[in-house]
DNA sequence: ACCCAGGAAATTC
DNA sequence: GAATTTCATGGG
């Protein structure tokens, strides 16, 4: 994989096993917006960029080679061979093979841990469209304004000094006090996110669940999408239905060390085929 | 008006 | 302890 830089833009090639819509708009990140020309505009790690993919050529506007090496190579998880992983987990179950074949361009992003934590706190008993709106208002109200007018995700330090009432403009409802609690525990060090990257999985879950508003599912999403624990297997309402109907008798452990990637194939496949779950 | 949304806390049994 | 209700908000 080569990265070349030309006037404020980089080109990465060849890029395989990536589809921007499947990856950026599949409910793991809430900050990417598809433009009319098919490209995606978003902010991560305090950088506002526009990303497009033409065959195996990927272009990132407003980035240089250093950004690629420090941020985007990791963000898009380019060190993992998803073709090989897809092949491996397709052998586990024929329906999983079908789900993986349906959206082979899904990758698990390496998002900022604190952002993943907050966005999945917001996600509870909520829908993706409204989650995006709340996250956008959170950034506009409390994130650093970037040079192009976009906003970074706010820091735990900034949010730790707020009250739930300060978050009223987000219209996040009962989740506001959860966000403040998360910010305070992360900023004070009572919850150590970086430790959760490498420690025992159950221990990591327990660490995150010290936060009010974080249960098993939000903890698993934080671990998968923010700390790249790809063995994590978050089970939401869609996954509950999918497991009951498509994988009866199976559990997270049956999906192996790449369970989180399998989960995302299954989640996306299920959402795109709601008719599978009609009638009881 | 009713039901649901990438759940978890609070209350009740 | 396990099962049920409640929690804000918005869209279908």
PDB file of C-alpha atoms (C1' of nucleotides) in Angstrom:
ATOM      1  CA  UNK A   1       0.000   0.000   0.000  1.00  0.00           C
ATOM      2  CA  UNK A   2       1.449   3.333  -1.123  1.00  0.00           C
ATOM      3  CA  UNK A   3       0.575   6.829   0.023  1.00  0.00           C
ATOM      4  CA  UNK A   4       1.403   9.826  -2.168  1.00  0.00           C
ATOM      5  CA  UNK A   5       0.783  13.461  -1.323  1.00  0.00           C
ATOM      6  CA  UNK A   6      -0.172  16.299  -3.643  1.00  0.00           C
ATOM      7  CA  UNK A   7      -1.364  19.774  -2.615  1.00  0.00           C
ATOM      8  CA  UNK A   8      -3.231  19.068   0.604  1.00  0.00           C
ATOM      9  CA  UNK A   9      -4.563  15.736  -0.533  1.00  0.00           C
ATOM     10  CA  UNK A  10      -3.291  12.165  -0.325  1.00  0.00           C
ATOM     11  CA  UNK A  11      -3.827   9.159  -2.532  1.00  0.00           C
ATOM     12  CA  UNK A  12      -3.646   5.651  -1.097  1.00  0.00           C
ATOM     13  CA  UNK A  13      -3.422   2.642  -3.337  1.00  0.00           C
ATOM     14  CA  UNK A  14      -4.278  -0.162  -3.570  1.00  0.00           C
ATOM     15  CA  UNK A  15      -7.135  -0.208  -1.065  1.00  0.00           C
ATOM     16  CA  UNK A  16      -9.001  -3.503  -0.812  1.00  0.00           C
ATOM     17  CA  UNK A  17     -11.917  -4.820   1.218  1.00  0.00           C
ATOM     18  CA  UNK A  18     -13.305  -1.340   1.844  1.00  0.00           C
ATOM     19  CA  UNK A  19     -16.623   0.190   0.871  1.00  0.00           C
ATOM     20  CA  UNK A  20     -17.122   3.635   2.370  1.00  0.00           C
ATOM     21  CA  UNK A  21     -20.908   3.451   2.616  1.00  0.00           C
ATOM     22  CA  UNK A  22     -20.823  -0.002   4.166  1.00  0.00           C
ATOM     23  CA  UNK A  23     -18.181   1.035   6.691  1.00  0.00           C
ATOM     24  CA  UNK A  24     -18.975   4.661   7.519  1.00  0.00           C
ATOM     25  CA  UNK A  25     -22.750   4.383   7.425  1.00  0.00           C
ATOM     26  CA  UNK A  26     -23.359   1.051   9.145  1.00  0.00           C
ATOM     27  CA  UNK A  27     -23.928   2.253  12.702  1.00  0.00           C
ATOM     28  CA  UNK A  28     -20.427   2.070  14.149  1.00  0.00           C
ATOM     29  CA  UNK A  29     -19.545   5.739  13.652  1.00  0.00           C
ATOM     30  CA  UNK A  30     -22.006   8.617  13.706  1.00  0.00           C
ATOM     31  CA  UNK A  31     -19.984  11.485  12.284  1.00  0.00           C
ATOM     32  CA  UNK A  32     -19.693  10.766   8.556  1.00  0.00           C
ATOM     33  CA  UNK A  33     -22.009  12.378   6.033  1.00  0.00           C
ATOM     34  CA  UNK A  34     -22.230  11.258   2.438  1.00  0.00           C
ATOM     35  CA  UNK A  35     -21.853  14.088  -0.071  1.00  0.00           C
ATOM     36  CA  UNK A  36     -23.741  14.347  -3.321  1.00  0.00           C
ATOM     37  CA  UNK A  37     -20.714  13.126  -5.268  1.00  0.00           C
ATOM     38  CA  UNK A  38     -20.557   9.955  -3.173  1.00  0.00           C
ATOM     39  CA  UNK A  39     -17.607  11.011  -1.020  1.00  0.00           C
ATOM     40  CA  UNK A  40     -17.831  11.122   2.786  1.00  0.00           C
ATOM     41  CA  UNK A  41     -17.033  14.118   4.960  1.00  0.00           C
ATOM     42  CA  UNK A  42     -16.260  13.636   8.623  1.00  0.00           C
ATOM     43  CA  UNK A  43     -14.068  14.400  11.605  1.00  0.00           C
ATOM     44  CA  UNK A  44     -11.856  12.034  13.584  1.00  0.00           C
ATOM     45  CA  UNK A  45      -8.914  12.674  15.908  1.00  0.00           C
ATOM     46  CA  UNK A  46      -9.529  16.390  15.501  1.00  0.00           C
ATOM     47  CA  UNK A  47      -9.086  16.318  11.710  1.00  0.00           C
ATOM     48  CA  UNK A  48     -11.820  17.222   9.254  1.00  0.00           C
ATOM     49  CA  UNK A  49     -11.448  15.386   5.963  1.00  0.00           C
ATOM     50  CA  UNK A  50     -13.307  14.288   2.846  1.00  0.00           C
ATOM     51  CA  UNK A  51     -12.758  10.718   1.721  1.00  0.00           C
ATOM     52  CA  UNK A  52     -13.495   9.165  -1.655  1.00  0.00           C
ATOM     53  CA  UNK A  53     -12.814   5.782  -3.162  1.00  0.00           C
ATOM     54  CA  UNK A  54     -12.425   5.123  -6.889  1.00  0.00           C
ATOM     55  CA  UNK A  55     -11.834   1.444  -7.515  1.00  0.00           C
ATOM     56  CA  UNK A  56      -8.683   0.715  -5.479  1.00  0.00           C
ATOM     57  CA  UNK A  57      -7.616   4.350  -5.202  1.00  0.00           C
ATOM     58  CA  UNK A  58      -8.553   6.180  -2.028  1.00  0.00           C
ATOM     59  CA  UNK A  59      -8.301   9.966  -1.771  1.00  0.00           C
ATOM     60  CA  UNK A  60      -8.324  11.914   1.482  1.00  0.00           C
ATOM     61  CA  UNK A  61      -8.649  15.686   1.208  1.00  0.00           C
ATOM     62  CA  UNK A  62      -7.102  17.889   3.893  1.00  0.00           C
ATOM     63  CA  UNK A  63      -4.519  15.306   4.942  1.00  0.00           C
ATOM     64  CA  UNK A  64      -0.789  14.778   4.468  1.00  0.00           C
ATOM     65  CA  UNK A  65       1.487  11.759   4.663  1.00  0.00           C
ATOM     66  CA  UNK A  66       2.068  12.239   8.371  1.00  0.00           C
ATOM     67  CA  UNK A  67      -1.682  12.175   8.992  1.00  0.00           C
ATOM     68  CA  UNK A  68      -1.926   8.965   7.007  1.00  0.00           C
ATOM     69  CA  UNK A  69       0.747   7.285   9.077  1.00  0.00           C
ATOM     70  CA  UNK A  70      -0.469   8.647  12.410  1.00  0.00           C
ATOM     71  CA  UNK A  71      -4.227   8.531  11.931  1.00  0.00           C
ATOM     72  CA  UNK A  72      -5.886   7.232   8.780  1.00  0.00           C
ATOM     73  CA  UNK A  73      -3.897   4.035   8.261  1.00  0.00           C
ATOM     74  CA  UNK A  74      -4.991   2.979  11.723  1.00  0.00           C
ATOM     75  CA  UNK A  75      -8.478   4.509  11.559  1.00  0.00           C
ATOM     76  CA  UNK A  76      -9.425   2.412   8.531  1.00  0.00           C
ATOM     77  CA  UNK A  77      -7.685  -0.613  10.051  1.00  0.00           C
ATOM     78  CA  UNK A  78      -5.485  -1.183   7.015  1.00  0.00           C
ATOM     79  CA  UNK A  79      -3.073  -3.456   8.876  1.00  0.00           C
ATOM     80  CA  UNK A  80      -5.696  -6.211   8.999  1.00  0.00           C
ATOM     81  CA  UNK A  81      -6.325  -8.404   5.965  1.00  0.00           C
ATOM     82  CA  UNK A  82     -10.121  -8.463   5.864  1.00  0.00           C
ATOM     83  CA  UNK A  83     -10.178 -10.702   2.777  1.00  0.00           C
ATOM     84  CA  UNK A  84      -8.405 -13.378   4.734  1.00  0.00           C
ATOM     85  CA  UNK A  85     -10.500 -12.846   7.849  1.00  0.00           C
ATOM     86  CA  UNK A  86     -13.717 -13.021   5.812  1.00  0.00           C
ATOM     87  CA  UNK A  87     -12.589 -16.291   4.328  1.00  0.00           C
ATOM     88  CA  UNK A  88     -11.752 -17.657   7.755  1.00  0.00           C
ATOM     89  CA  UNK A  89     -14.994 -16.736   9.472  1.00  0.00           C
ATOM     90  CA  UNK A  90     -17.114 -17.727   6.478  1.00  0.00           C
ATOM     91  CA  UNK A  91     -16.283 -21.313   7.374  1.00  0.00           C
ATOM     92  CA  UNK A  92     -18.024 -20.948  10.740  1.00  0.00           C
ATOM     93  CA  UNK A  93     -21.598 -20.866   9.413  1.00  0.00           C
ATOM     94  CA  UNK A  94     -23.235 -20.653   5.959  1.00  0.00           C
ATOM     95  CA  UNK A  95     -25.427 -17.695   6.941  1.00  0.00           C
ATOM     96  CA  UNK A  96     -22.376 -15.817   8.194  1.00  0.00           C
ATOM     97  CA  UNK A  97     -20.723 -16.534   4.855  1.00  0.00           C
ATOM     98  CA  UNK A  98     -23.772 -15.038   3.137  1.00  0.00           C
ATOM     99  CA  UNK A  99     -23.773 -11.956   5.391  1.00  0.00           C
ATOM    100  CA  UNK A 100     -20.052 -11.385   4.783  1.00  0.00           C
ATOM    101  CA  UNK A 101     -20.505 -11.812   1.035  1.00  0.00           C
ATOM    102  CA  UNK A 102     -23.361  -9.296   1.129  1.00  0.00           C
ATOM    103  CA  UNK A 103     -21.169  -6.447   2.450  1.00  0.00           C
ATOM    104  CA  UNK A 104     -17.508  -7.411   1.979  1.00  0.00           C
ATOM    105  CA  UNK A 105     -16.467  -3.763   2.272  1.00  0.00           C
ATOM    106  CA  UNK A 106     -17.168  -3.435   5.988  1.00  0.00           C
ATOM    107  CA  UNK A 107     -14.193  -2.677   8.200  1.00  0.00           C
ATOM    108  CA  UNK A 108     -14.090  -2.050  11.937  1.00  0.00           C
ATOM    109  CA  UNK A 109     -12.906   1.533  12.415  1.00  0.00           C
ATOM    110  CA  UNK A 110     -10.449   2.444  15.139  1.00  0.00           C
ATOM    111  CA  UNK A 111     -12.303   5.396  16.599  1.00  0.00           C
ATOM    112  CA  UNK A 112     -11.255   7.514  19.532  1.00  0.00           C
ATOM    113  CA  UNK A 113     -12.140   5.550  22.684  1.00  0.00           C
ATOM    114  CA  UNK A 114     -13.857   8.411  24.476  1.00  0.00           C
ATOM    115  CA  UNK A 115     -15.907   9.298  21.397  1.00  0.00           C
ATOM    116  CA  UNK A 116     -17.019   5.677  20.992  1.00  0.00           C
ATOM    117  CA  UNK A 117     -17.969   5.561  24.667  1.00  0.00           C
ATOM    118  CA  UNK A 118     -20.084   8.720  24.442  1.00  0.00           C
ATOM    119  CA  UNK A 119     -21.763   7.934  21.146  1.00  0.00           C
ATOM    120  CA  UNK A 120     -22.819   4.497  22.312  1.00  0.00           C
ATOM    121  CA  UNK A 121     -24.125   5.902  25.581  1.00  0.00           C
ATOM    122  CA  UNK A 122     -26.254   8.135  23.356  1.00  0.00           C
ATOM    123  CA  UNK A 123     -27.267   5.131  21.258  1.00  0.00           C
ATOM    124  CA  UNK A 124     -29.253   3.418  23.970  1.00  0.00           C
ATOM    125  CA  UNK A 125     -32.969   3.060  23.220  1.00  0.00           C
ATOM    126  CA  UNK A 126     -32.426   5.358  20.263  1.00  0.00           C
ATOM    127  CA  UNK A 127     -32.229   5.228  16.481  1.00  0.00           C
ATOM    128  CA  UNK A 128     -29.238   5.905  14.271  1.00  0.00           C
ATOM    129  CA  UNK A 129     -30.650   8.996  12.627  1.00  0.00           C
ATOM    130  CA  UNK A 130     -31.348  10.730  15.926  1.00  0.00           C
ATOM    131  CA  UNK A 131     -28.041   9.540  17.418  1.00  0.00           C
ATOM    132  CA  UNK A 132     -26.254  11.382  14.602  1.00  0.00           C
ATOM    133  CA  UNK A 133     -28.163  14.568  15.375  1.00  0.00           C
ATOM    134  CA  UNK A 134     -27.381  14.459  19.081  1.00  0.00           C
ATOM    135  CA  UNK A 135     -23.685  13.756  18.398  1.00  0.00           C
ATOM    136  CA  UNK A 136     -23.543  16.637  15.919  1.00  0.00           C
ATOM    137  CA  UNK A 137     -25.063  19.050  18.459  1.00  0.00           C
ATOM    138  CA  UNK A 138     -22.676  17.769  21.126  1.00  0.00           C
ATOM    139  CA  UNK A 139     -19.722  18.638  18.891  1.00  0.00           C
ATOM    140  CA  UNK A 140     -21.121  22.005  17.783  1.00  0.00           C
ATOM    141  CA  UNK A 141     -21.822  23.083  21.351  1.00  0.00           C
ATOM    142  CA  UNK A 142     -18.751  21.788  23.154  1.00  0.00           C
ATOM    143  CA  UNK A 143     -16.113  20.684  20.634  1.00  0.00           C
ATOM    144  CA  UNK A 144     -13.196  22.703  19.338  1.00  0.00           C
ATOM    145  CA  UNK A 145     -14.005  24.608  16.159  1.00  0.00           C
ATOM    146  CA  UNK A 146     -11.712  23.577  13.330  1.00  0.00           C
ATOM    147  CA  UNK A 147     -10.367  25.806  10.570  1.00  0.00           C
ATOM    148  CA  UNK A 148     -12.972  24.718   8.026  1.00  0.00           C
ATOM    149  CA  UNK A 149     -15.894  25.334  10.399  1.00  0.00           C
ATOM    150  CA  UNK A 150     -16.370  21.700  11.439  1.00  0.00           C
ATOM    151  CA  UNK A 151     -16.073  20.650  15.066  1.00  0.00           C
ATOM    152  CA  UNK A 152     -13.888  18.148  16.880  1.00  0.00           C
ATOM    153  CA  UNK A 153     -15.440  15.755  19.345  1.00  0.00           C
ATOM    154  CA  UNK A 154     -15.372  17.448  22.760  1.00  0.00           C
ATOM    155  CA  UNK A 155     -12.812  16.319  25.303  1.00  0.00           C
ATOM    156  CA  UNK A 156     -13.622  14.509  28.530  1.00  0.00           C
ATOM    157  CA  UNK A 157     -12.067  17.440  30.372  1.00  0.00           C
ATOM    158  CA  UNK A 158     -14.458  19.952  28.803  1.00  0.00           C
ATOM    159  CA  UNK A 159     -17.508  17.753  29.328  1.00  0.00           C
ATOM    160  CA  UNK A 160     -16.535  16.898  32.918  1.00  0.00           C
ATOM    161  CA  UNK A 161     -17.133  20.521  33.885  1.00  0.00           C
ATOM    162  CA  UNK A 162     -20.715  20.532  32.565  1.00  0.00           C
ATOM    163  CA  UNK A 163     -24.000  19.643  34.205  1.00  0.00           C
ATOM    164  CA  UNK A 164     -26.857  17.676  32.619  1.00  0.00           C
ATOM    165  CA  UNK A 165     -28.713  20.981  32.241  1.00  0.00           C
ATOM    166  CA  UNK A 166     -25.828  22.347  30.175  1.00  0.00           C
ATOM    167  CA  UNK A 167     -26.462  19.478  27.762  1.00  0.00           C
ATOM    168  CA  UNK A 168     -30.125  20.415  27.261  1.00  0.00           C
ATOM    169  CA  UNK A 169     -29.491  21.776  23.732  1.00  0.00           C
ATOM    170  CA  UNK A 170     -28.502  18.269  22.651  1.00  0.00           C
ATOM    171  CA  UNK A 171     -32.045  17.007  23.373  1.00  0.00           C
ATOM    172  CA  UNK A 172     -30.460  13.766  24.546  1.00  0.00           C
ATOM    173  CA  UNK A 173     -33.091  13.251  27.230  1.00  0.00           C
ATOM    174  CA  UNK A 174     -32.261  10.925  30.115  1.00  0.00           C
ATOM    175  CA  UNK A 175     -28.828  10.232  28.583  1.00  0.00           C
ATOM    176  CA  UNK A 176     -27.441  13.655  29.506  1.00  0.00           C
ATOM    177  CA  UNK A 177     -26.514  12.714  33.058  1.00  0.00           C
ATOM    178  CA  UNK A 178     -24.863   9.534  31.744  1.00  0.00           C
ATOM    179  CA  UNK A 179     -22.611  11.615  29.487  1.00  0.00           C
ATOM    180  CA  UNK A 180     -21.560  13.861  32.369  1.00  0.00           C
ATOM    181  CA  UNK A 181     -20.825  10.846  34.560  1.00  0.00           C
ATOM    182  CA  UNK A 182     -18.733   9.268  31.788  1.00  0.00           C
ATOM    183  CA  UNK A 183     -16.773  12.485  31.263  1.00  0.00           C
ATOM    184  CA  UNK A 184     -16.052  12.881  34.972  1.00  0.00           C
ATOM    185  CA  UNK A 185     -14.933   9.294  35.478  1.00  0.00           C
ATOM    186  CA  UNK A 186     -12.726   9.307  32.390  1.00  0.00           C
ATOM    187  CA  UNK A 187     -11.195  12.702  33.150  1.00  0.00           C
ATOM    188  CA  UNK A 188     -10.515  11.871  36.795  1.00  0.00           C
ATOM    189  CA  UNK A 189      -8.945   8.556  35.831  1.00  0.00           C
ATOM    190  CA  UNK A 190     -11.486   6.559  37.806  1.00  0.00           C
ATOM    191  CA  UNK A 191     -12.148   4.822  34.496  1.00  0.00           C
ATOM    192  CA  UNK A 192      -8.985   4.144  32.495  1.00  0.00           C
ATOM    193  CA  UNK A 193      -9.895   3.666  28.839  1.00  0.00           C
ATOM    194  CA  UNK A 194      -6.379   2.851  27.650  1.00  0.00           C
ATOM    195  CA  UNK A 195      -6.110   0.075  30.187  1.00  0.00           C
ATOM    196  CA  UNK A 196      -9.216  -1.463  28.605  1.00  0.00           C
ATOM    197  CA  UNK A 197      -7.324  -1.813  25.332  1.00  0.00           C
ATOM    198  CA  UNK A 198      -5.127  -4.589  26.635  1.00  0.00           C
ATOM    199  CA  UNK A 199      -6.469  -5.938  29.919  1.00  0.00           C
ATOM    200  CA  UNK A 200      -8.612  -9.022  30.419  1.00  0.00           C
ATOM    201  CA  UNK A 201     -11.906  -8.688  28.535  1.00  0.00           C
ATOM    202  CA  UNK A 202     -14.236  -9.190  31.485  1.00  0.00           C
ATOM    203  CA  UNK A 203     -12.171  -6.745  33.506  1.00  0.00           C
ATOM    204  CA  UNK A 204     -12.424  -4.165  30.710  1.00  0.00           C
ATOM    205  CA  UNK A 205     -16.191  -4.575  30.676  1.00  0.00           C
ATOM    206  CA  UNK A 206     -16.320  -4.080  34.423  1.00  0.00           C
ATOM    207  CA  UNK A 207     -14.166  -0.973  34.202  1.00  0.00           C
ATOM    208  CA  UNK A 208     -16.511   0.641  31.653  1.00  0.00           C
ATOM    209  CA  UNK A 209     -19.619  -0.426  33.555  1.00  0.00           C
ATOM    210  CA  UNK A 210     -18.509   1.701  36.502  1.00  0.00           C
ATOM    211  CA  UNK A 211     -20.092   4.499  34.470  1.00  0.00           C
ATOM    212  CA  UNK A 212     -23.802   5.110  35.041  1.00  0.00           C
ATOM    213  CA  UNK A 213     -25.571   4.365  31.800  1.00  0.00           C
ATOM    214  CA  UNK A 214     -23.027   1.817  30.594  1.00  0.00           C
ATOM    215  CA  UNK A 215     -24.236  -1.767  30.594  1.00  0.00           C
ATOM    216  CA  UNK A 216     -22.934  -4.844  28.792  1.00  0.00           C
ATOM    217  CA  UNK A 217     -23.993  -3.699  25.325  1.00  0.00           C
ATOM    218  CA  UNK A 218     -22.569  -0.168  25.479  1.00  0.00           C
ATOM    219  CA  UNK A 219     -19.378  -1.560  27.022  1.00  0.00           C
ATOM    220  CA  UNK A 220     -19.034  -4.100  24.205  1.00  0.00           C
ATOM    221  CA  UNK A 221     -19.534  -1.403  21.541  1.00  0.00           C
ATOM    222  CA  UNK A 222     -16.951   0.835  23.195  1.00  0.00           C
ATOM    223  CA  UNK A 223     -14.491  -2.039  23.290  1.00  0.00           C
ATOM    224  CA  UNK A 224     -15.119  -3.031  19.676  1.00  0.00           C
ATOM    225  CA  UNK A 225     -15.320   0.365  17.972  1.00  0.00           C
ATOM    226  CA  UNK A 226     -13.159   2.485  20.277  1.00  0.00           C
ATOM    227  CA  UNK A 227     -10.537   0.097  21.608  1.00  0.00           C
ATOM    228  CA  UNK A 228     -10.431  -2.381  18.727  1.00  0.00           C
ATOM    229  CA  UNK A 229     -11.204  -5.409  20.833  1.00  0.00           C
ATOM    230  CA  UNK A 230     -12.404  -7.376  17.809  1.00  0.00           C
ATOM    231  CA  UNK A 231     -13.400 -10.340  19.935  1.00  0.00           C
ATOM    232  CA  UNK A 232     -16.244  -8.177  21.309  1.00  0.00           C
ATOM    233  CA  UNK A 233     -19.727  -9.225  20.184  1.00  0.00           C
ATOM    234  CA  UNK A 234     -22.303  -6.533  21.037  1.00  0.00           C
ATOM    235  CA  UNK A 235     -25.880  -7.801  21.104  1.00  0.00           C
ATOM    236  CA  UNK A 236     -28.595  -5.198  20.507  1.00  0.00           C
ATOM    237  CA  UNK A 237     -32.212  -5.709  19.437  1.00  0.00           C
ATOM    238  CA  UNK A 238     -31.168  -6.520  15.849  1.00  0.00           C
ATOM    239  CA  UNK A 239     -28.534  -8.994  16.946  1.00  0.00           C
ATOM    240  CA  UNK A 240     -30.969 -10.599  19.365  1.00  0.00           C
ATOM    241  CA  UNK A 241     -33.384 -11.208  16.508  1.00  0.00           C
ATOM    242  CA  UNK A 242     -30.599 -12.378  14.200  1.00  0.00           C
ATOM    243  CA  UNK A 243     -29.199 -14.834  16.729  1.00  0.00           C
ATOM    244  CA  UNK A 244     -32.619 -16.311  17.475  1.00  0.00           C
ATOM    245  CA  UNK A 245     -33.653 -16.649  13.850  1.00  0.00           C
ATOM    246  CA  UNK A 246     -30.435 -17.204  11.916  1.00  0.00           C
ATOM    247  CA  UNK A 247     -28.012 -18.718  14.437  1.00  0.00           C
ATOM    248  CA  UNK A 248     -30.158 -20.652  16.926  1.00  0.00           C
ATOM    249  CA  UNK A 249     -28.179 -22.151  19.770  1.00  0.00           C
ATOM    250  CA  UNK A 250     -24.988 -20.248  18.954  1.00  0.00           C
ATOM    251  CA  UNK A 251     -23.233 -17.788  21.261  1.00  0.00           C
ATOM    252  CA  UNK A 252     -20.546 -15.129  20.899  1.00  0.00           C
ATOM    253  CA  UNK A 253     -17.794 -17.650  21.637  1.00  0.00           C
ATOM    254  CA  UNK A 254     -18.791 -19.710  18.586  1.00  0.00           C
ATOM    255  CA  UNK A 255     -17.696 -16.810  16.355  1.00  0.00           C
ATOM    256  CA  UNK A 256     -14.060 -16.934  17.464  1.00  0.00           C
ATOM    257  CA  UNK A 257     -11.359 -14.304  17.761  1.00  0.00           C
ATOM    258  CA  UNK A 258     -12.916 -12.131  15.032  1.00  0.00           C
ATOM    259  CA  UNK A 259     -16.409 -12.218  16.528  1.00  0.00           C
ATOM    260  CA  UNK A 260     -16.711  -8.436  16.345  1.00  0.00           C
ATOM    261  CA  UNK A 261     -16.189  -8.415  12.588  1.00  0.00           C
ATOM    262  CA  UNK A 262     -18.693 -11.247  12.211  1.00  0.00           C
ATOM    263  CA  UNK A 263     -21.086  -9.276  14.370  1.00  0.00           C
ATOM    264  CA  UNK A 264     -20.884  -6.279  12.082  1.00  0.00           C
ATOM    265  CA  UNK A 265     -21.549  -8.382   8.962  1.00  0.00           C
ATOM    266  CA  UNK A 266     -24.580  -9.923  10.690  1.00  0.00           C
ATOM    267  CA  UNK A 267     -25.867  -6.610  12.064  1.00  0.00           C
ATOM    268  CA  UNK A 268     -25.687  -4.927   8.671  1.00  0.00           C
ATOM    269  CA  UNK A 269     -27.178  -7.913   6.834  1.00  0.00           C
ATOM    270  CA  UNK A 270     -30.078  -8.039   9.284  1.00  0.00           C
ATOM    271  CA  UNK A 271     -30.812  -4.325   9.057  1.00  0.00           C
ATOM    272  CA  UNK A 272     -30.825  -4.548   5.264  1.00  0.00           C
ATOM    273  CA  UNK A 273     -33.196  -7.552   5.358  1.00  0.00           C
ATOM    274  CA  UNK A 274     -35.853  -6.719   7.952  1.00  0.00           C
ATOM    275  CA  UNK A 275     -38.327  -9.010   6.199  1.00  0.00           C
ATOM    276  CA  UNK A 276     -36.344 -11.942   7.603  1.00  0.00           C
ATOM    277  CA  UNK A 277     -37.860 -11.177  10.977  1.00  0.00           C
ATOM    278  CA  UNK A 278     -41.490 -10.557  10.035  1.00  0.00           C
ATOM    279  CA  UNK A 279     -44.123 -12.713  11.759  1.00  0.00           C
ATOM    280  CA  UNK A 280     -43.233 -13.511  15.353  1.00  0.00           C
TER     281      UNK A 280
ATOM    282  C1'  DA B   1     -52.946   7.686  19.331  1.00  0.00           C
ATOM    283  C1'  DC B   2     -49.517   3.909  19.289  1.00  0.00           C
ATOM    284  C1'  DC B   3     -45.052   1.732  18.641  1.00  0.00           C
ATOM    285  C1'  DC B   4     -40.250   1.491  18.137  1.00  0.00           C
ATOM    286  C1'  DA B   5     -35.335   2.849  18.354  1.00  0.00           C
ATOM    287  C1'  DG B   6     -27.478  -0.410  18.248  1.00  0.00           C
ATOM    288  C1'  DG B   7     -30.385  -0.163  26.742  1.00  0.00           C
ATOM    289  C1'  DA B   8     -29.917   0.603  31.345  1.00  0.00           C
ATOM    290  C1'  DA B   9     -31.673   2.365  35.820  1.00  0.00           C
ATOM    291  C1'  DA B  10     -35.337   2.255  38.975  1.00  0.00           C
ATOM    292  C1'  DT B  11     -39.065  -0.054  40.821  1.00  0.00           C
ATOM    293  C1'  DT B  12     -41.902  -3.911  41.869  1.00  0.00           C
ATOM    294  C1'  DC B  13     -42.916  -8.578  42.503  1.00  0.00           C
TER     295       DC B  13
ATOM    296  C1'  DG C   1     -33.016 -11.965  42.670  1.00  0.00           C
ATOM    297  C1'  DA C   2     -35.825 -12.015  38.577  1.00  0.00           C
ATOM    298  C1'  DA C   3     -39.347  -9.676  35.922  1.00  0.00           C
ATOM    299  C1'  DT C   4     -41.466  -5.275  34.666  1.00  0.00           C
ATOM    300  C1'  DT C   5     -41.633  -0.207  34.190  1.00  0.00           C
ATOM    301  C1'  DT C   6     -39.734   4.050  33.315  1.00  0.00           C
ATOM    302  C1'  DC C   7     -36.684   7.075  31.249  1.00  0.00           C
ATOM    303  C1'  DA C   8     -36.650  11.798  26.768  1.00  0.00           C
ATOM    304  C1'  DT C   9     -37.121  12.455  22.172  1.00  0.00           C
ATOM    305  C1'  DG C  10     -38.403  11.974  17.411  1.00  0.00           C
ATOM    306  C1'  DG C  11     -40.064   9.406  13.304  1.00  0.00           C
ATOM    307  C1'  DG C  12     -43.137   6.198  11.092  1.00  0.00           C
TER     308       DG C  12
END
